[in-house]
Coordinates of C-alpha atoms and ligand atoms in Angstrom, one line a residue:
X160 CA 112.8 94.5 165.1
X161 CA 112.3 98.1 163.9
X162 CA 114.4 97.4 160.9
X163 CA 112.2 94.4 159.9
X164 CA 109.0 96.4 160.2
X165 CA 110.6 99.0 158.0
X166 CA 111.6 96.4 155.4
X167 CA 108.2 94.8 155.4
X168 CA 106.6 98.2 155.1
X169 CA 108.7 99.1 152.2
X170 CA 108.0 95.7 150.5
X171 CA 104.2 96.3 150.9
X172 CA 104.5 99.8 149.6
X173 CA 106.5 98.6 146.5
X174 CA 104.0 95.8 145.9
X175 CA 101.1 98.3 146.0
X176 CA 102.8 100.8 143.8
X177 CA 103.8 98.1 141.3
X178 CA 100.3 96.5 141.2
X179 CA 98.5 99.8 140.8
X180 CA 100.8 100.8 137.9
X181 CA 100.1 97.6 136.1
X182 CA 96.4 97.9 136.8
X183 CA 96.3 101.5 135.7
X184 CA 98.4 100.6 132.6
X185 CA 96.9 97.4 131.6
X186 CA 98.0 96.5 128.1
X187 CA 98.2 98.2 124.8
X188 CA 98.4 97.2 121.1
X189 CA 100.9 99.0 118.9
X190 CA 100.0 99.2 115.2
X191 CA 102.6 100.3 112.7
X192 CA 101.3 102.7 110.0
X193 CA 103.0 100.6 107.3
X194 CA 105.7 98.1 106.9
X195 CA 109.0 99.8 106.2
X196 CA 109.9 99.0 102.5
X197 CA 113.5 98.9 101.5
X198 CA 115.7 100.3 104.2
X199 CA 119.1 101.8 103.4
X200 CA 122.0 102.2 105.8
X201 CA 122.4 105.7 107.2
X202 CA 119.2 106.9 105.6
X203 CA 116.6 108.2 108.0
X204 CA 113.6 105.9 108.3
X205 CA 110.3 107.5 109.3
X206 CA 108.3 105.3 111.6
X207 CA 104.7 106.0 112.6
X208 CA 102.4 104.0 114.8
X209 CA 99.3 104.1 117.0
X210 CA 99.1 102.9 120.6
X211 CA 95.6 101.6 121.6
X212 CA 95.1 100.8 125.3
X213 CA 93.4 97.4 125.5
X214 CA 93.5 97.5 121.8
X215 CA 90.7 100.0 121.7
X216 CA 91.4 103.5 123.1
X217 CA 94.1 105.7 121.4
X218 CA 96.5 106.5 124.2
X219 CA 98.3 109.8 124.4
X220 CA 101.0 111.1 126.7
X221 CA 103.5 108.2 126.2
X222 CA 107.2 108.3 125.4
X223 CA 107.6 105.1 123.4
X224 CA 111.2 104.0 122.7
X225 CA 112.0 102.4 119.4
X226 CA 115.0 100.1 119.9
X227 CA 116.9 98.2 117.2
X228 CA 119.9 96.0 117.2
X229 CA 122.0 94.4 114.5
X230 CA 121.8 90.6 114.7
X231 CA 125.0 89.0 115.8
X232 CA 126.6 92.2 116.9
X233 CA 126.6 94.7 119.8
X234 CA 125.4 97.5 117.6
X235 CA 122.2 99.0 118.7
X236 CA 120.2 102.2 118.1
X237 CA 117.3 103.6 120.1
X238 CA 115.2 106.7 119.7
X239 CA 112.2 108.1 121.6
X240 CA 109.1 108.7 119.6
X241 CA 106.9 111.7 120.1
X242 CA 103.2 112.2 119.6
X243 CA 102.4 113.4 116.2
X244 CA 99.1 113.7 114.3
X245 CA 95.9 112.2 115.7
X246 CA 95.5 111.2 119.3
X247 CA 97.5 108.2 120.2
X248 CA 99.7 108.4 117.1
X249 CA 103.5 108.6 117.5
X250 CA 106.4 109.2 115.1
X251 CA 110.2 108.6 115.3
X252 CA 113.1 108.8 112.9
X253 CA 115.3 105.8 113.0
X254 CA 118.7 105.8 111.3
X255 CA 120.4 102.4 111.1
X256 CA 124.1 102.8 110.5
X257 CA 125.0 99.5 108.9
X258 CA 123.7 97.0 106.4
X259 CA 122.5 93.6 107.7
X260 CA 119.5 92.2 109.6
X261 CA 118.2 94.4 112.3
X262 CA 115.7 93.2 114.9
X263 CA 113.6 95.9 116.5
X264 CA 110.8 96.6 118.9
X265 CA 108.7 99.4 120.2
X266 CA 108.5 99.8 124.0
X267 CA 105.6 101.5 125.6
X268 CA 103.7 100.8 128.7
X269 CA 106.5 98.8 130.2
X270 CA 106.3 96.1 127.5
X271 CA 108.1 95.7 124.2
X272 CA 106.2 94.8 121.1
X273 CA 108.7 93.2 118.6
X274 CA 108.4 94.2 115.0
X275 CA 109.2 92.2 111.9
X276 CA 113.0 92.3 111.3
X277 CA 114.4 94.7 108.8
X278 CA 116.9 93.9 106.1
X279 CA 119.1 97.0 105.7
X280 CA 121.1 97.4 102.5
X281 CA 124.1 99.6 101.8
X282 CA 123.1 103.0 100.4
X283 CA 124.0 103.5 96.7
X284 CA 127.0 105.8 96.2
X285 CA 125.8 109.4 96.0
X286 CA 126.2 111.4 92.7
X287 CA 129.3 113.5 93.3
X288 CA 129.4 117.2 92.6
X289 CA 132.0 116.9 89.8
X290 CA 129.9 114.4 87.9
X291 CA 126.9 116.7 88.3
X292 CA 128.8 119.6 86.9
X293 CA 130.4 117.9 83.9
X294 CA 127.0 116.7 82.6
X295 CA 126.0 120.3 81.9
X296 CA 129.3 122.3 81.7
X297 CA 130.4 121.1 78.2
X298 CA 127.4 122.4 76.2
X299 CA 127.2 125.6 78.3
X300 CA 130.9 126.4 77.8
X301 CA 130.7 125.7 74.0
X302 CA 127.7 128.1 73.9
X303 CA 129.6 130.8 75.8
X304 CA 132.6 130.4 73.6
X305 CA 130.5 130.6 70.4
X306 CA 128.7 133.7 71.6
X307 CA 132.1 135.2 72.5
X308 CA 133.5 134.5 69.1
X309 CA 130.5 136.1 67.4
X310 CA 131.0 139.1 69.6
X311 CA 134.6 139.4 68.6
X312 CA 133.7 139.1 64.9
X313 CA 130.9 141.6 65.3
X314 CA 133.1 144.2 66.9
X315 CA 135.9 143.6 64.3
X316 CA 133.3 144.2 61.6
X317 CA 132.0 147.3 63.5
X318 CA 135.6 148.6 63.7
X319 CA 135.8 148.2 59.9
X320 CA 132.5 150.2 59.7
X321 CA 130.6 147.2 58.2
X322 CA 127.7 148.2 60.3
X323 CA 125.0 145.9 58.8
X324 CA 127.2 142.8 59.2
X325 CA 128.0 143.9 62.8
X326 CA 124.4 144.3 63.6
X327 CA 123.5 141.0 62.0
X328 CA 126.2 139.2 64.2
X329 CA 124.9 141.1 67.2
X330 CA 121.3 139.9 66.6
X331 CA 122.5 136.3 65.9
X332 CA 124.6 136.3 69.1
X333 CA 121.7 137.6 71.2
X334 CA 119.4 135.0 69.7
X335 CA 121.8 132.1 70.3
X336 CA 122.5 133.1 73.9
X337 CA 118.8 133.7 74.6
X338 CA 117.9 130.2 73.3
X339 CA 120.9 128.8 75.3
X340 CA 119.9 130.4 78.5
X341 CA 116.3 129.3 78.2
X342 CA 117.2 125.7 77.4
X343 CA 119.8 125.6 80.2
X344 CA 117.3 126.9 82.6
X345 CA 114.7 124.3 81.5
X346 CA 117.1 121.4 81.9
X347 CA 117.4 119.8 85.3
X348 CA 120.8 120.6 86.8
X349 CA 121.6 117.0 87.5
X350 CA 120.5 114.5 85.0
X351 CA 119.1 111.8 87.1
X352 CA 119.7 108.3 85.8
X353 CA 116.4 106.8 84.8
X354 CA 115.0 105.0 87.9
X355 CA 115.1 101.3 87.4
X356 CA 111.8 100.2 88.9
X357 CA 111.5 96.5 89.1
X358 CA 108.1 95.3 88.1
X359 CA 106.7 94.1 91.4
X360 CA 106.3 90.4 91.0
X361 CA 104.3 89.5 94.1
X362 CA 104.4 85.8 94.4
X363 CA 101.9 84.0 96.6
X364 CA 104.8 83.1 98.9
X365 CA 106.0 86.6 99.4
X366 CA 102.4 87.8 100.0
X367 CA 102.0 85.2 102.7
X368 CA 105.3 86.4 104.2
X369 CA 104.1 90.0 104.0
X370 CA 100.8 89.0 105.7
X371 CA 102.8 87.4 108.5
X372 CA 104.9 90.6 108.9
X373 CA 101.7 92.6 109.0
X374 CA 100.2 90.2 111.6
X375 CA 103.2 91.2 113.8
X376 CA 103.4 94.9 112.9
X377 CA 99.7 95.7 113.2
X378 CA 99.5 94.0 116.6
X379 CA 97.2 91.2 115.6
X380 CA 99.5 88.7 117.3
X381 CA 98.9 90.2 120.7
X382 CA 95.1 89.3 120.6
X383 CA 95.4 86.2 118.5
X384 CA 97.6 83.2 119.2
X385 CA 99.1 81.9 116.0
X386 CA 101.8 79.2 115.6
X387 CA 103.7 81.4 113.1
X388 CA 104.0 84.4 115.4
X389 CA 103.8 83.1 119.0
X390 CA 107.6 82.7 119.2
X391 CA 108.2 86.4 118.4
X392 CA 105.8 88.0 120.8
X393 CA 106.9 88.8 124.4
X394 CA 103.3 88.8 125.7
X395 CA 99.9 88.1 124.4
X396 CA 96.4 88.7 125.8
X397 CA 94.6 86.2 123.4
X398 CA 91.2 87.8 123.7
X399 CA 90.5 86.8 120.1
X400 CA 90.4 83.3 118.7
X401 CA 93.6 81.3 118.0
X402 CA 94.0 81.7 114.2
X403 CA 96.5 78.9 113.6
X404 CA 94.0 76.5 112.1
X405 CA 91.1 78.7 111.1
X406 CA 90.2 79.7 107.5
X407 CA 87.6 82.1 106.3
X408 CA 86.1 83.2 103.0
X409 CA 88.2 86.0 101.5
X410 CA 85.0 88.1 100.9
X411 CA 84.1 87.8 104.6
X412 CA 87.7 88.7 105.7
X413 CA 87.7 91.8 103.5
X414 CA 84.6 93.1 105.4
X415 CA 85.9 91.9 108.7
X416 CA 89.4 93.4 108.6
X417 CA 88.2 96.7 107.1
X418 CA 85.8 97.3 109.9
X419 CA 85.0 94.5 112.4
X420 CA 82.2 96.4 114.1
X421 CA 80.3 96.6 110.8
X422 CA 80.0 92.8 111.0
X423 CA 79.6 92.4 114.7
X424 CA 78.7 95.7 116.4
X425 CA 79.7 94.5 119.9
X426 CA 83.1 93.1 118.9
X427 CA 86.3 93.9 120.9
X428 CA 88.4 93.7 117.8
X429 CA 89.4 97.3 116.8
X430 CA 89.3 98.9 113.3
X431 CA 93.0 99.2 112.7
X432 CA 92.8 101.4 109.5
X433 CA 94.3 98.7 107.2
X434 CA 94.8 99.5 103.5
X435 CA 93.2 97.2 100.9
X436 CA 96.6 95.9 99.9
X437 CA 97.4 95.1 103.6
X438 CA 94.1 93.3 103.9
X439 CA 94.8 91.1 100.8
X440 CA 98.2 90.0 102.3
X441 CA 96.6 89.3 105.7
X442 CA 94.0 87.2 104.0
X443 CA 96.7 85.2 102.2
X444 CA 98.5 84.7 105.6
X445 CA 95.4 83.7 107.6
X446 CA 94.2 81.2 105.0
X447 CA 97.6 79.7 104.3
X448 CA 97.4 76.3 106.1
Ligands
HEC746 C1 92.6 94.1 120.6 C2 92.6 92.8 120.2 C3 92.5 92.4 118.8 C4 93.4 92.8 117.8 C5 94.5 93.8 117.9 C6 93.0 92.1 116.6 N1 91.9 91.3 116.9 FE1 91.1 90.0 115.6 N2 89.7 89.5 117.0 C7 89.6 90.0 118.3 C8 88.5 89.5 118.9 C9 88.1 89.8 120.4 C10 87.8 88.7 118.0 C11 86.5 87.9 118.2 C12 85.5 88.7 117.5 C13 84.1 88.5 118.0 O1 83.6 87.4 117.9 O2 83.5 89.5 118.5 C14 88.6 88.7 116.8 C15 88.3 88.0 115.6 C16 89.1 87.9 114.5 C17 88.9 87.0 113.4 C18 87.7 86.0 113.3 C19 86.5 86.7 112.8 C20 85.3 85.8 113.0 O3 84.2 86.2 112.4 O4 85.3 84.8 113.7 C21 89.9 87.2 112.5 C22 90.1 86.5 111.2 C23 90.7 88.2 113.1 N3 90.2 88.6 114.3 C24 91.9 88.7 112.5 C25 92.6 89.8 113.0 C26 93.8 90.4 112.3 C27 94.3 90.0 111.0 C28 94.2 91.4 113.1 C29 95.3 92.4 112.9 C30 95.2 93.1 111.7 C31 93.4 91.3 114.3 N4 92.5 90.4 114.2 C32 93.7 92.2 115.4 C33 90.6 90.8 118.9 C34 91.6 91.5 118.2

């Protein structure tokens, strides 16, 4: 009998504690600063994000966990983010040890917000020390040799009391070495290969795809149901309209996404600090029916 009372008491206590935590916590929207671009294996990837309680109030004092796993493997990585910058902003450095497709999420507030998957590529082979040295050592050693030869000639001539010739060689030697040192100092130590920057060809398709990734990464999918992202999210509050079948004028969306409260002062949709480029991709995604 006593034991039953104890168990029931414990159950009630747990229920109260659990409910109050949930009530105190509520829900939060995580907004990634920017989509990670190209990710290389074993290269530290800086991740920054905002946590807004109820999508509105920047929330400090959290220890969010960034958790990633390589698809079709048991490999996983996790790191705790720490508060950095403005209130409610967090940062973490994630290093993914292998190329492949990584799925990842940020956990805060007892819930995980999945992020768009990352394609990690193998890092290019680093420039080795010997390569770096040979690129400069040949002209430099030739120079030193030449100056040395001039010095020997000069001193031979000095020995034979041909003072003018000796002085001339000395001056030439000094000039050559001076020029050599200046040009060697001005040259970068390692001649970097010219960076091959592909001209970004942003096709409409890839912009729609980028818009969808942003819809996930910025936290839009938590407040807005959308057929393209509902399968990814683990929870949603759906306080905004379902955007699956809605389209809007691009001009209107530019204003709306930049600052919703400038359009409707009482709106519950937060200003998420989106860049113009991000807004264009989101417009392409929203209007792609
Ligand atoms: C915290 C919840 C929340 C988040 C996060 C959020 N929205 Fe909204 N959104 C709303 C609400 C609420 C409305 C309804 C606005 C109103 O009528 O006041 C809305 C309305 C909209 C509309 C319709 C505007 C109109 O005039 O009908 C669009 C489009 C939209 N949101 C896109 C987005 C996009 C894109 C993102 C992510 C970058 C986003 N929302 C993030 C809550 C949110």
